Coordinates of C-alpha atoms and ligand atoms in Angstrom, one line a residue:
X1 CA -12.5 -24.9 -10.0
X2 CA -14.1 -26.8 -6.8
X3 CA -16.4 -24.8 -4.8
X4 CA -15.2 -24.1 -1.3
X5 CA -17.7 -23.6 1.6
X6 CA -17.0 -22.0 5.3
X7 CA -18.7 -23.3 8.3
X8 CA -19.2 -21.3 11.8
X9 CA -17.0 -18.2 10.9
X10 CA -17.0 -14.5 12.7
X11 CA -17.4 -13.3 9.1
X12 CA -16.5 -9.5 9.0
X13 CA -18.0 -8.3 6.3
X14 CA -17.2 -4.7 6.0
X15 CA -20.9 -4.7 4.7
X16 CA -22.0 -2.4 1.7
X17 CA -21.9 1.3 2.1
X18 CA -20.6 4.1 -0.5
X19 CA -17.1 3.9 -1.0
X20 CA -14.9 5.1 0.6
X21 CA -15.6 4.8 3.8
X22 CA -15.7 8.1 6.0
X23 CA -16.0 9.2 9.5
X24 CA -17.6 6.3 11.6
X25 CA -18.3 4.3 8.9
X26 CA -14.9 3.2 9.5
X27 CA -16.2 1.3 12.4
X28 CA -18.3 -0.8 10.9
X29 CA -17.1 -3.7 10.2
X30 CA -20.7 -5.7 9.1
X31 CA -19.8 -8.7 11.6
X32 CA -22.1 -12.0 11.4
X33 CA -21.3 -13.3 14.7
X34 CA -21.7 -16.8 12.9
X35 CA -22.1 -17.4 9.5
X36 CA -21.0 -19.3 6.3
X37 CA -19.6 -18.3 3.1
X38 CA -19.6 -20.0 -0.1
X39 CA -17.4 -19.8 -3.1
X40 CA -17.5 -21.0 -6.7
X41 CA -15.4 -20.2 -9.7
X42 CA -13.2 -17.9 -7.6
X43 CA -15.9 -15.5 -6.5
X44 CA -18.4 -15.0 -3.3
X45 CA -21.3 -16.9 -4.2
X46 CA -23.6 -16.3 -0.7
X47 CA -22.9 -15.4 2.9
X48 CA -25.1 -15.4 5.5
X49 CA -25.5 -17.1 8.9
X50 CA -26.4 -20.1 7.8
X51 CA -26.1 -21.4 3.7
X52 CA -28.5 -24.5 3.2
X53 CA -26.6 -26.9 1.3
X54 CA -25.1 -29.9 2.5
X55 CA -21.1 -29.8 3.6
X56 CA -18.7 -32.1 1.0
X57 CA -15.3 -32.8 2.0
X58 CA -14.0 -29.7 1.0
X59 CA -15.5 -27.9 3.6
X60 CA -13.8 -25.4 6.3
X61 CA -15.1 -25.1 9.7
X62 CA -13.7 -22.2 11.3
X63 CA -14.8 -23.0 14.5
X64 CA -15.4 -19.8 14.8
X65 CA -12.3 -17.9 14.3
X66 CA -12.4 -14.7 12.3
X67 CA -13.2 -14.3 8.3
X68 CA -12.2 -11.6 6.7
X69 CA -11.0 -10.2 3.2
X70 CA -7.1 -10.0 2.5
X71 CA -5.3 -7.3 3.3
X72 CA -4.5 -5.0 0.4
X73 CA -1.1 -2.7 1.1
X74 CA -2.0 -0.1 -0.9
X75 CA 1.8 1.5 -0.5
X76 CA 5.0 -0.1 -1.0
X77 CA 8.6 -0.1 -2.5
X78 CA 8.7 -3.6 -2.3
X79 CA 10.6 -4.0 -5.5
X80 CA 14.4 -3.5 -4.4
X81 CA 18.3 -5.1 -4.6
X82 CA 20.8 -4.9 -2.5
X83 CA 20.3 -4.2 1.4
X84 CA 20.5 -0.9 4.0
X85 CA 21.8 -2.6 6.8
X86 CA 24.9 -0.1 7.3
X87 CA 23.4 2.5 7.1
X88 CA 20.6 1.6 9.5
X89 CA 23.7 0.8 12.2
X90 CA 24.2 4.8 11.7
X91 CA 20.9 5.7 11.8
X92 CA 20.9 3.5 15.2
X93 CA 23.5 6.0 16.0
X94 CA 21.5 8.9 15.4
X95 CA 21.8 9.9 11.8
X96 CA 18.5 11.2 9.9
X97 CA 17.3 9.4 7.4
X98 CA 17.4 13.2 5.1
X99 CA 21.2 13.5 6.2
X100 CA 22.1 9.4 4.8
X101 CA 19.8 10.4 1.9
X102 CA 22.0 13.9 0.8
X103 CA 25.2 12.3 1.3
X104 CA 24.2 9.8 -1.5
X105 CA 23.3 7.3 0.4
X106 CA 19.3 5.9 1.4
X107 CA 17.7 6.2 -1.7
X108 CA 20.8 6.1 -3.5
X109 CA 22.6 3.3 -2.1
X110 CA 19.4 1.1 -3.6
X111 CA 19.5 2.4 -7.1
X112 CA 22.8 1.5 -7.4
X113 CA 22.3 -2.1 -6.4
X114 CA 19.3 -2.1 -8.4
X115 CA 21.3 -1.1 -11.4
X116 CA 23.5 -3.7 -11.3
X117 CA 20.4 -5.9 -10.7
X118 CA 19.0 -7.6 -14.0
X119 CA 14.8 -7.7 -14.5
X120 CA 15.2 -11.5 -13.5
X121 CA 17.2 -10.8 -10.1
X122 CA 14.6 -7.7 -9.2
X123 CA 11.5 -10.0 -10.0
X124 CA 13.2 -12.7 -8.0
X125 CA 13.4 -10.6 -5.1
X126 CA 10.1 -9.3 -5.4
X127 CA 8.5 -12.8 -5.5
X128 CA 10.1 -13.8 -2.4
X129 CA 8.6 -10.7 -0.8
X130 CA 5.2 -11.0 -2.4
X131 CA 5.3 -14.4 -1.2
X132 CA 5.8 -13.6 2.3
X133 CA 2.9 -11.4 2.5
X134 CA 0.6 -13.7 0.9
X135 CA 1.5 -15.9 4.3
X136 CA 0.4 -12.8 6.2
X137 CA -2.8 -12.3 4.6
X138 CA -2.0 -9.8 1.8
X139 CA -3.5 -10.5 -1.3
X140 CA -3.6 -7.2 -2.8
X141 CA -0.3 -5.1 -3.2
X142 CA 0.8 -2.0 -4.9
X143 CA 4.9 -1.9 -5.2
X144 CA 6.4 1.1 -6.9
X145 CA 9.5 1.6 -8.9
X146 CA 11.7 4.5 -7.6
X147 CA 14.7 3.2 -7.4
X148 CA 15.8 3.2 -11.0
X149 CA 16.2 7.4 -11.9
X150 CA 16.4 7.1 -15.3
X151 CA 13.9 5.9 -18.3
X152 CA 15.8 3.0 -18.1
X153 CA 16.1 1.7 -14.7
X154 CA 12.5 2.7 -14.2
X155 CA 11.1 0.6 -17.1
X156 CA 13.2 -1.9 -15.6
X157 CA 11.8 -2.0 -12.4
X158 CA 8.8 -2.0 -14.0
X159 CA 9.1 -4.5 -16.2
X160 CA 10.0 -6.4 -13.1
X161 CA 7.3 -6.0 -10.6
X162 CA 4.6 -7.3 -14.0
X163 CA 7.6 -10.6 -14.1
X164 CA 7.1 -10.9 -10.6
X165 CA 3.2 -10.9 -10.8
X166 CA 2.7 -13.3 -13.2
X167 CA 2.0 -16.1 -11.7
X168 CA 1.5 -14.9 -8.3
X169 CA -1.9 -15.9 -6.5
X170 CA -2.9 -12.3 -5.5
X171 CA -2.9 -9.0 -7.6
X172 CA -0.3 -6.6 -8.4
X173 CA -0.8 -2.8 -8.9
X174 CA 2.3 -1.1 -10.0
X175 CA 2.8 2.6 -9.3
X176 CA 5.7 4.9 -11.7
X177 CA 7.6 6.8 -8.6
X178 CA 9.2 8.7 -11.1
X179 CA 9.9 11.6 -8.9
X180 CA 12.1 9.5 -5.9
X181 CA 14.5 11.6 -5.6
X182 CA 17.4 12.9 -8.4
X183 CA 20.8 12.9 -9.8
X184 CA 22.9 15.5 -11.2
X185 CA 21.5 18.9 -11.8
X186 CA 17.7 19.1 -10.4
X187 CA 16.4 20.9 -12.9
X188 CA 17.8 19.0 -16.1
X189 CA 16.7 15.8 -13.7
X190 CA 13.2 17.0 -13.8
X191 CA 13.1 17.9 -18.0
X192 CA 14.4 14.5 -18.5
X193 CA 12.1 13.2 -16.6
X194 CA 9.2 15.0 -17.9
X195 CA 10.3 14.7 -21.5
X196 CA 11.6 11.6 -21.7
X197 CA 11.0 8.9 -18.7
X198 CA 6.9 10.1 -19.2
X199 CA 6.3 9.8 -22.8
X200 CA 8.1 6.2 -22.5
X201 CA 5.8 5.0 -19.5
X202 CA 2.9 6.3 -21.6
X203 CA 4.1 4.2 -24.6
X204 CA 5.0 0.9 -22.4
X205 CA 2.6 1.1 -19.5
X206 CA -0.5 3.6 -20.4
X207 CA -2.6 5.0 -17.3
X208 CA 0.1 3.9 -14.9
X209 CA -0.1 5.7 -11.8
X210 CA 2.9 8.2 -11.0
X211 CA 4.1 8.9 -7.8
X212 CA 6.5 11.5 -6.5
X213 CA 8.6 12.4 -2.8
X214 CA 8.2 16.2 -2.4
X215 CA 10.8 16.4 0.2
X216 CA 14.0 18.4 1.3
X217 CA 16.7 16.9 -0.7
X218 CA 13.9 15.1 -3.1
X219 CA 11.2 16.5 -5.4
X220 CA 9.9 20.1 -5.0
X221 CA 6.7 21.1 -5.2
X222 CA 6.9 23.6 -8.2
X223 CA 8.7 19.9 -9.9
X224 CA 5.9 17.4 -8.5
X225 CA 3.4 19.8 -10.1
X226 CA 4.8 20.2 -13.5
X227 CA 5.4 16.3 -13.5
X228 CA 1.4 15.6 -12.4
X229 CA 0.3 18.0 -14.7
X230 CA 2.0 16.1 -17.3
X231 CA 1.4 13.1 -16.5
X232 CA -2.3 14.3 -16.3
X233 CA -2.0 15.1 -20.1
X234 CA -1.3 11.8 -21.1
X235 CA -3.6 10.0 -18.9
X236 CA -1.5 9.1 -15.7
X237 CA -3.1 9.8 -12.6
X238 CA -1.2 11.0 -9.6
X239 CA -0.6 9.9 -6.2
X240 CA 2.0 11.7 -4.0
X241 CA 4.4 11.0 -0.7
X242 CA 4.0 14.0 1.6
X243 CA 4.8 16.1 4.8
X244 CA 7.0 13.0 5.3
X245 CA 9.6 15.0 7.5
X246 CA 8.8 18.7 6.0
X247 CA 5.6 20.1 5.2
X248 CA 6.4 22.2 2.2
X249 CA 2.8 23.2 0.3
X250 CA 2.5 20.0 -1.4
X251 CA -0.7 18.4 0.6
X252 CA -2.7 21.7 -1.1
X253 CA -1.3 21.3 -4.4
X254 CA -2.0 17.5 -4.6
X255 CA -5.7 18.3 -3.8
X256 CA -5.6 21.0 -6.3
X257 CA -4.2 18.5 -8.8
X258 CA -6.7 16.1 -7.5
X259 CA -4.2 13.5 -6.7
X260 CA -6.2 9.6 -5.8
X261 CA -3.9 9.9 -2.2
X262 CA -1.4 11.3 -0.2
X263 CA 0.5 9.4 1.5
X264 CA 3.1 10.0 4.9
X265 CA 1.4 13.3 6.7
X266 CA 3.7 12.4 9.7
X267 CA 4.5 16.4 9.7
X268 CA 1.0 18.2 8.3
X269 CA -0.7 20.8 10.0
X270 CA -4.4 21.0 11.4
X271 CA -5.6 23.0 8.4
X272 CA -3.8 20.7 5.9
X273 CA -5.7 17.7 7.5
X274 CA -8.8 19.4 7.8
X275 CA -8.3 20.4 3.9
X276 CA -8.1 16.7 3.1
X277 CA -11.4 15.5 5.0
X278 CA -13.3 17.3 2.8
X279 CA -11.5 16.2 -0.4
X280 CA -11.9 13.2 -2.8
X281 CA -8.0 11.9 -2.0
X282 CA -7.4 9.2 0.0
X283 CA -4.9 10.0 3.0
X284 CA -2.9 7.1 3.4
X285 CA -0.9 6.5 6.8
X286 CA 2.6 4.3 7.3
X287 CA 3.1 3.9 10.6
X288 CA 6.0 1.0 10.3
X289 CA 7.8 4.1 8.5
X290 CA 7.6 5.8 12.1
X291 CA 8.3 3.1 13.8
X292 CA 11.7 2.5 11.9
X293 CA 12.8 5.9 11.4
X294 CA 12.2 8.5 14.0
X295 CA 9.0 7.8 16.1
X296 CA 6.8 10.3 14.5
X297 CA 3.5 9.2 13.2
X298 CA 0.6 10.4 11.1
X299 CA -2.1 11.9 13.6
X300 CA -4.4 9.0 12.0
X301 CA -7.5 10.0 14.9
X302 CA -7.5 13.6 13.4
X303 CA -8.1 12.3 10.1
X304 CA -11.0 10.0 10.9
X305 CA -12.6 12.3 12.6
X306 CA -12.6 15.2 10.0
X307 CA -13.5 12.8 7.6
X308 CA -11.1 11.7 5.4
X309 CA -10.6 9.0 3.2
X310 CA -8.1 7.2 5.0
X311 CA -5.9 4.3 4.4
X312 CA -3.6 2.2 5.8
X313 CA -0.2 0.5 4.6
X314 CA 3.2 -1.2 5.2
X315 CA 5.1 1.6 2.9
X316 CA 7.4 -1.9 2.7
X317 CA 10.9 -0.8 2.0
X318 CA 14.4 -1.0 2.6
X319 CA 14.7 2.2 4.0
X320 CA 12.5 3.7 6.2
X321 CA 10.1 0.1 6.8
X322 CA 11.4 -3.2 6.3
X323 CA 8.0 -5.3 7.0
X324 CA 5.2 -6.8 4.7
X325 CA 3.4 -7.0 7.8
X326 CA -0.2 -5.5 7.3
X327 CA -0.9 -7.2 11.1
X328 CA 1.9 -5.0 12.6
X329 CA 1.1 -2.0 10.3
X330 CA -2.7 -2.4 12.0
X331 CA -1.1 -2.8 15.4
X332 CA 0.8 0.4 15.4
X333 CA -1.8 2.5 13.8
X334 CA -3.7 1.8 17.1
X335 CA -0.8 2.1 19.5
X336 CA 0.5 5.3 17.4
X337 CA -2.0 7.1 15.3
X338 CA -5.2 6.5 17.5
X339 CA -7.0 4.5 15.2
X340 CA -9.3 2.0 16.8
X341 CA -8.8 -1.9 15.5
X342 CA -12.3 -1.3 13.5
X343 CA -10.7 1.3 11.9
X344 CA -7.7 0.0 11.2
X345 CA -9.0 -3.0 10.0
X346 CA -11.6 -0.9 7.0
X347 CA -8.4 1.5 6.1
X348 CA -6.8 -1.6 5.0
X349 CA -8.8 -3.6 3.2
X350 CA -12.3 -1.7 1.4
X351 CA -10.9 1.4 1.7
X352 CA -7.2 0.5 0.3
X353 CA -9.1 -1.8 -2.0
X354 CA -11.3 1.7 -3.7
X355 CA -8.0 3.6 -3.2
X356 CA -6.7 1.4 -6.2
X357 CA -9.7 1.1 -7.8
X358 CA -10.6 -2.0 -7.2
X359 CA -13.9 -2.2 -5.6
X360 CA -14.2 -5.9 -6.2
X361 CA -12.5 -6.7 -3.3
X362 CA -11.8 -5.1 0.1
X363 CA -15.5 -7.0 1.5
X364 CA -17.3 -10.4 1.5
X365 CA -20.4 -9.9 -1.1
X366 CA -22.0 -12.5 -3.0
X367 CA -20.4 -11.7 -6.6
X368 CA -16.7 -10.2 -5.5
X369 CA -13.5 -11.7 -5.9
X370 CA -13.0 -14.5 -3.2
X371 CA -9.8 -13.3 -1.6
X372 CA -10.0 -14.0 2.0
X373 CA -7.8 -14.8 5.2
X374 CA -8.9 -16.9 8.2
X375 CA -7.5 -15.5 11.3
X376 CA -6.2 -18.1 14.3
X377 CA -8.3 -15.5 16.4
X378 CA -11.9 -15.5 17.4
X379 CA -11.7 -11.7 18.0
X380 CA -10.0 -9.3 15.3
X381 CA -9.0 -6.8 18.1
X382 CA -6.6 -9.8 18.2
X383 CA -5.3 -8.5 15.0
X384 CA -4.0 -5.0 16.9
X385 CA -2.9 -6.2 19.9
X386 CA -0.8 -9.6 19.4
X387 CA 2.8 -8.4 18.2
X388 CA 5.3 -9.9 16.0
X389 CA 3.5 -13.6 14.7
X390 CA 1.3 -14.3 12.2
X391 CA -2.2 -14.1 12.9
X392 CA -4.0 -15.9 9.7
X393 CA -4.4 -19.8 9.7
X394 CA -5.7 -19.6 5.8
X395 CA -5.5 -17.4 3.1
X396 CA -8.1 -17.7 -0.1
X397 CA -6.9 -15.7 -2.9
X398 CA -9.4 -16.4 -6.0
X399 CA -11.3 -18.9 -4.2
X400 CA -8.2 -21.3 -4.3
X401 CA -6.5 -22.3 -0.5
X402 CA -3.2 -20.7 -1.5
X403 CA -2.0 -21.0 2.0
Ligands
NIG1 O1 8.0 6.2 1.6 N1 10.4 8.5 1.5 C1 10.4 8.0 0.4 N2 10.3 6.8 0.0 C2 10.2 5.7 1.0 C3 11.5 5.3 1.5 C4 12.4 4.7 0.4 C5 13.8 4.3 0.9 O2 14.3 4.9 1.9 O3 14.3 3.5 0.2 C6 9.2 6.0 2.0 O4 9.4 6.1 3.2

């Protein structure tokens, strides 16, 4: 692989400090006004303001636009078939997304489309999406299943979203959401899932992550519990969506369970958020989610400032946020959760990046994975404030220009 070297960049980056970041650590974003960076066999090999070697053909001047490591979306359902849009002309006409879901619809309405979708379709349509965020910068994603509700459907999906990785430039990190939502009598839904769906992820995908929606006419929290403490047993850690629209007890329970994040918090209280600052789980915030569904958004200022471990994604979905924008989920987290574009800008990148375990990435330091976007901007506040285009002129995923 040929070396690639970066000439007169605003290189954020996001320095060295313990992970994650915390508090106003969020701020720093470790800027060299003007620097280079160099890259050989797909990792950081030195940055600095100036690297004294001579340029070759190959080389980049950024004329000092803005370098900075791709995004990683830390939360999405962008594995899917099928499409929402009737339902989102009622929702336009001021149905709630809980009502569409408990008619049989939201949820719903995808897992039958992506029942009647083979491995090969899903991965299809999961490429093309995975595609289109690697044009915006993302080149670090976690997609979920979910949509499957039943051992099946679920491996499926699964099965899918590693097709769709294969030979995709950036990395994939799937997530077992095998608490979505249910079919049929709850509580046989829940000892199926428990004695059946789990010991078949342990079998085909050990350690997986599994992920749960402890919501009004989804998971409760006495199910969510018994299915982490399961999954605990046999190795899966836990992540959990909740407070989406209801704040039922969950948030406590997940920090009990010592869950890696909770993700929504568009409805917890004070004490819940000040609970979580002083825990080891990331919060994670999806403001596109408000932004689609209702105009509620998680209180992302509170969280910085009682020290949490926050991060920040698209929640890419057919439902409730149909964007793999990380630029516009960074420009409503400012405009809607009080982050500043610092802040936004760490949630998204080193922090998302430790939230997956994957502290290799997420900053630019000599020996981590080269995966890096070059913004058109000179100023990353840019990144916040322009609305609806594509900010990034080149993304580096591996050390390789892969657009
Ligand atoms: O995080 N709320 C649960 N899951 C997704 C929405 C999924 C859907 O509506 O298809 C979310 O918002």
């Amino acid at each position: 692989m040929k070396s690639l070297l970066i000439r007169n960049a605003r290189i954020l980056t996001l320095g060295s400090s313990e992970l994650p970041r915390r508090g106003a650590e969020l701020r720093d974003l470790g800027v060299i006004p003007q620097g280079d960076v160099l890259i050989e066999a797909g990792r950081i090999a030195a940055v600095g303001p100036n690297i004294n070697i001579p340029d070759t053909p190959d080389t980049i001047n950024a004329a000092g636009r803005v370098l900075m490591p791709g995004f990683v979306d830390c939360h999405t359902h962008a594995c899917w078939a099928g499409d929402r849009l009737a339902e989102w002309e009622m929702k336009l006409r001021g149905v709630p997304y809980l009502e569409i879901l408990q008619a049989g619809g939201g949820i719903h309405s995808t897992v039958r489309a992506v029942r009647a979708s083979s491995e090969t379709q899903l991965a299809a349509g999961l490429r093309t999406r995975l595609d289109a965020m690697l044009r915006g910068g993302t080149t670090t994603v976690e997609v979920k299943s979910g949509y499957g509700l039943s051992t099946e459907a679920e491996l499926k999906m699964l099965l899918a979203i590693r097709h769709a990785a294969r030979d995709w430039p950036g990395l994939v990190i799937p997530t077992a959401l095998l608490g979505h939502a249910y079919e049929g009598d709850f509580e046989e839904f829940v000892e199926r899932t428990i004695t059946e769906t789990l010991p078949q992820l342990r079998y085909e995908f050990p350690g997986l992550t599994v992920d749960a929606f402890c919501e009004k006419g989804a998971w409760t929290v006495d199910a969510c519990v018994r299915l982490f403490e399961e999954a605990a047993r046999r190795g899966h850690p836990c992540r959990v969506h909740v407070d989406q629209f209801n704040s039922l007890g969950m948030l406590r329970e997940a920090l009990r369970l010592e869950a890696r994040s909770v993700d929504h918090l568009e409805a917890t209280a004070d004490a819940d958020i000040a609970l979580l600052g002083q825990s080891r789980s990331y919060g994670v915030i999806l403001p596109c989610t408000g932004f689609h569904t209702d105009g509620r958004y998680a209180r992302g200022r509170t969280l910085v400032d009682t020290g949490a471990a926050l991060a920040l994604a698209t929640n890419c979905n057919p439902g409730s946020a149909p964007t793999h924008s990380m630029p516009f989920a960074i420009a409503l987290a400012v405009r809607h959760c009080g982050l500043t574009p610092a802040e936004a800008i760490t949630a998204c990148t080193i922090n998302a990046a430790a939230l997956l375990h994957r502290n290799d990435r997420g900053r630019i330091e000599r020996g981590l994975r080269a995966d890096l976007i070059l913004l058109a901007h000179k100023d990353e506040r840019q990144l916040a404030y322009e609305l609806g285009g594509n900010p990034v002129d080149l993304v580096i995923c591996g050390g390789r220009v892969v657009g």
